[in-house]
Amino acid sequence: MRGPVRRLAGAALAAAALLLGGCAALPQDVLAPHGTVARMELGLIERSLGIMVGVAAAVYIPLAYILLRYRERPGDGRAPGTSEGNTLLEGVWTVLPFVLLVVLALPTFRDTFRLATLPSGPAVDVTVVGHQWWWEFDYPAYGIVTADEMHIPAGAVIDITLRSADVIHAFWVPTLAGKQDAIPGLDLHMWLEADRPGVYPGQCAEFCGLSHALMRFDVVAQSPAAFQSWVSGMQHPVTAPQSSLAAEGEVLFAQLGCAGCHTIQGTSAQGKVGPNLTGIGSRRVIVAGALANNPADLGQWLHDPASIIPGTVMPSFPNLNGSQLQAITAYLEGLRV
Amino acid sequence: MSAVTHVPALAPERRSPRAQGSLAAWITTVDHKRIGVLYMVTAMAFFLLGGLEAFLIRLQLARPESTLVPASMFNQLFTMHGLTMIFLAIMPLSIGIINFIVPLQIGARDVAFPRLNAISYWLFLAGGLILNSSWLLGGAPNAGWFNYAPLSSGGLLNPGPDPRGIDFYALGLQVAGIGTVLGGINFIVTILKMRAPGMSPLRLPLFCWTALVTSVLIVFAFPPLTANLGLLMFDRLFHTGFFDPTRGGLVLLWQQLFWIFGHPEVYILVLPAFGIISEIIPVFAGKAIFGYTSMVFAVVAIAFLAFMVWTHHMFTTGQGPLVNSVFAASSMVIAVPTGVKIFNWLATMAGGRLRLRAPLLYAVGFLITFVIGGMSGVMLAVPPADYQYNDSYFVVAHIHYVLVGGSLFAILAGVHYWFPKFTGRLLDERLARWGFWLVFVGFNVTFFPMHFLGLFGMPRRVATYPPNLGFDTLNLISTFGVFPLAAGVVTVLYNMRRAARGGRRAGPDPWDGRTLEWAIPSPPPVYNFRAIPLVRGRDALWVEKVYGDGRPLPAPDDAEGGAHASGGGAGLAPSPGALHLPAPTPLPALLALGVALLAYGAIFSSLILALAGGLGALVCVVALMYDVDPGQAVDPEVEAA
């Protein structure tokens, strides 16, 4: 019976999703998984929904019947019966739910343990660190660190260690895997897998202060070859300014003390407070996904960060003139993998 | 004899030495009915405030990237909305109904400790005002109603702007919480010791059973919260670092203690609702409750399990698959006693003659929406699925189906049911129906779409969302739902105000009731029962309607040695002759004022304020300890004349 119930619930969910969300698949849709873990989780969602829809029918159908059949009508002189209980009936509606719960509990236990166990075979290690309000991604095996975009090879098991630099965050990529918390002082673990290359958006799910709503990121799943070339690009990034404007920007970057907080691999900038800027010019988005990666948006960010991310520790540089801003953005946009 | 003889209830109020309508009379009252009214009116005011906060939240979320409400304000709004609705609206509304109705249903003249009862109310009011005064004194709490450390506790990891708002949280909830615990103790003793002769435990009305079990939950669940708030206060005021891992503190300690309180709290909010529904359905079906004994056992089982499930709020905190599985199982099991209750309610309705008046309408609305909340609850108990639902709008939908569709619909059912008893007046049935349908439709339009928002990947507590994620339409629909919902609430309140002023007189028993509160005038006289009734069966009044002359017999003088007579004074003989009732006193309100000053002293680090408040409170406590209540004599014969 498990097949039909789940299929029915799945079909109902899919139909509702289509109806409510429009035709295109939504970017953060739990009901449209793109990986093993999210699929396993959807399986249990469907199974529990199927059972619960059955239970709801067992309440609503009798309720509707009772309301129609026994409601008082004008001139109704019926004297209600005096039944005060029925052991058999009460036994049935005590035992039957137990049986249904066992049907739900067994696969629940199985998948809870399965998700807590890293599948055997090679895995890519990523340490994910939550910060107010951006995500850092460390690849200890490759010696690279990035932010805002988590690159992974499609089809591979990704072994994630979760940490936090300040308060509790939660790492959530709905189409790939349900969330786990990032808790200061603890290492939490989870794994995920993306079926095929693509961009899978996610965001922090645990309220983490003023700009919690803006703490977004993308998981960029690539073919193994593309991922490998990204890794070697990050290991040997372009750091030399590509123009005189960018060279001016490099000087300003040093003068303004940016290196106190930011690291650029291959340069003397080794700060650890803000996001690692290695290869930032090659990212699709910047500032936790709040801005597109183009000179105009980057300039706006540098000019007044708090107008983009209220409460950010990134200082504003109101005294920078237009050409100075252009110089710094040219330098940063030139940092490519 | 005067012309008011046919409404004897009004007489004692008017003829008392004090002007009973005066502000002073309300501040010094120890009458459980007046305290009940105070609870309900105060809670309703807080409810409107919490509703306003919700309205602003929904306005902000109506469109993507809206700039109507800035994030700093939004975070305060959702924090205060949750706190207000849970601690200052739903819980005190239940407590208010319990205060008014339980002594009447058990045939008592008051609660066991009438002065303690007043202290409970004034501490609740003080806590609520402290919490809400934060809006005017530098900003409201802004870390969510469960206020996770270390975001809330500050310290080295979170040195940013350190709003004082959370100090108001720590102190306000402690003050209100003490009042709640005292109330819990009071009602345990009241229900155990003050029942009229003949009211054995299995003759106790189900609402009283839920009040008893809720009180036990309060007494066991609030101490962990108080401990937690104490640690938070130490971390914030004295920089102790209980929750700061850089100094050996434990971040998750807050969550453990909070949810050891927090999950039973859900049942503190919902068990009285079960009790109300269990009173209304039999009356409006004209039929005894089906499976009384299993209903009692179900309530007790739910309360027991309520303490066994707290870490299901923490499935994503890395506690491991074994813990997650065990707590998944215990959480699922709660569905069994809850299901027993739902099917017993259905079986009570089956074969009855259903009078679909407003109270039953709300009860049916409760059944429909609460089942949805229960279903999503079982779904949330599955850890791998919860990894997706957790902290998403799915949870927002769930909590509102449980606390609005469950608790609040039942409270509205109860208020419509007992309004004639509270005021002596009947509500307008047509307005009541309008109110119900607006609330019911508005609620479902607002909250049903949130299930899908969660499944489409929208996290809770976001001040805004980008337009390209498919959240737009459902959020807009949800915001539209607020308008009928608010119109429904206004209709309900307008109906009450109108009826209280000029509604038709209800008489003692407008619904053909089954329990003892319907045996006495509406509103009840200050002494409730002229003679303590003798209880001769379950549904004590119904038994008399079927087997007697429709009125309870007076209990024999010596039954239970008179211990059932009111507290404050000694047990005294029932009629005729004067009844001894506790005298009014300003000390409970003064005590709460002292405690409030103490709390403000802590919040603003003012030793003088704290000392003044603390000493004042201490003086009040000592005065209450050594003050012998002279009581007041009320003579029903004279009063009624």
Short mmCIF file of N, CA and C in Angstrom, two decimals, chain B residues 6-7 420-421 424-426 504-511 518 520-523:
data_model
loop_
_atom_site.label_atom_id
_atom_site.label_comp_id
_atom_site.label_asym_id
_atom_site.label_seq_id
_atom_site.Cartn_x
_atom_site.Cartn_y
_atom_site.Cartn_z
N HIS B 6 -36.05 39.91 40.51
CA HIS B 6 -35.91 38.89 39.46
C HIS B 6 -34.50 38.85 38.88
N VAL B 7 -33.67 39.81 39.20
CA VAL B 7 -32.26 39.70 38.81
C VAL B 7 -31.40 39.82 40.06
N PRO B 420 -23.01 34.94 28.32
CA PRO B 420 -24.20 35.18 29.14
C PRO B 420 -23.93 35.00 30.63
N LYS B 421 -23.04 34.07 30.96
CA LYS B 421 -22.72 33.86 32.37
C LYS B 421 -21.84 35.00 32.89
N GLY B 424 -24.52 38.29 32.07
CA GLY B 424 -25.97 38.25 32.21
C GLY B 424 -26.71 38.61 30.94
N ARG B 425 -25.98 38.83 29.85
CA ARG B 425 -26.60 39.28 28.61
C ARG B 425 -26.33 38.28 27.48
N LEU B 426 -27.23 38.26 26.51
CA LEU B 426 -27.05 37.39 25.35
C LEU B 426 -26.39 38.15 24.22
N ARG B 504 -30.15 41.31 25.33
CA ARG B 504 -31.27 40.68 26.05
C ARG B 504 -30.72 39.96 27.28
N ARG B 505 -31.54 39.94 28.34
CA ARG B 505 -31.12 39.25 29.55
C ARG B 505 -31.07 37.75 29.30
N ALA B 506 -30.03 37.15 29.83
CA ALA B 506 -29.79 35.74 29.51
C ALA B 506 -30.53 34.80 30.45
N GLY B 507 -30.74 35.23 31.68
CA GLY B 507 -31.26 34.28 32.66
C GLY B 507 -30.15 33.34 33.08
N PRO B 508 -30.41 32.49 34.04
CA PRO B 508 -29.33 31.66 34.57
C PRO B 508 -28.85 30.61 33.58
N ASP B 509 -29.70 30.13 32.69
CA ASP B 509 -29.36 28.92 31.94
C ASP B 509 -29.82 29.03 30.48
N PRO B 510 -29.20 29.91 29.69
CA PRO B 510 -29.73 30.15 28.33
C PRO B 510 -29.52 28.99 27.37
N TRP B 511 -28.56 28.10 27.63
CA TRP B 511 -28.24 27.05 26.64
C TRP B 511 -28.79 25.69 27.04
N TRP B 518 -24.49 26.88 35.38
CA TRP B 518 -25.80 27.27 34.82
C TRP B 518 -26.91 27.14 35.86
N ILE B 520 -26.83 28.87 38.66
CA ILE B 520 -26.86 30.11 39.46
C ILE B 520 -27.13 31.29 38.53
N PRO B 521 -27.50 32.45 39.08
CA PRO B 521 -27.87 33.59 38.24
C PRO B 521 -26.72 34.04 37.34
N SER B 522 -27.09 34.80 36.31
CA SER B 522 -26.07 35.37 35.40
C SER B 522 -26.18 36.90 35.47
N PRO B 523 -25.12 37.61 35.75
CA PRO B 523 -23.85 37.10 36.26
C PRO B 523 -24.02 36.56 37.68
#
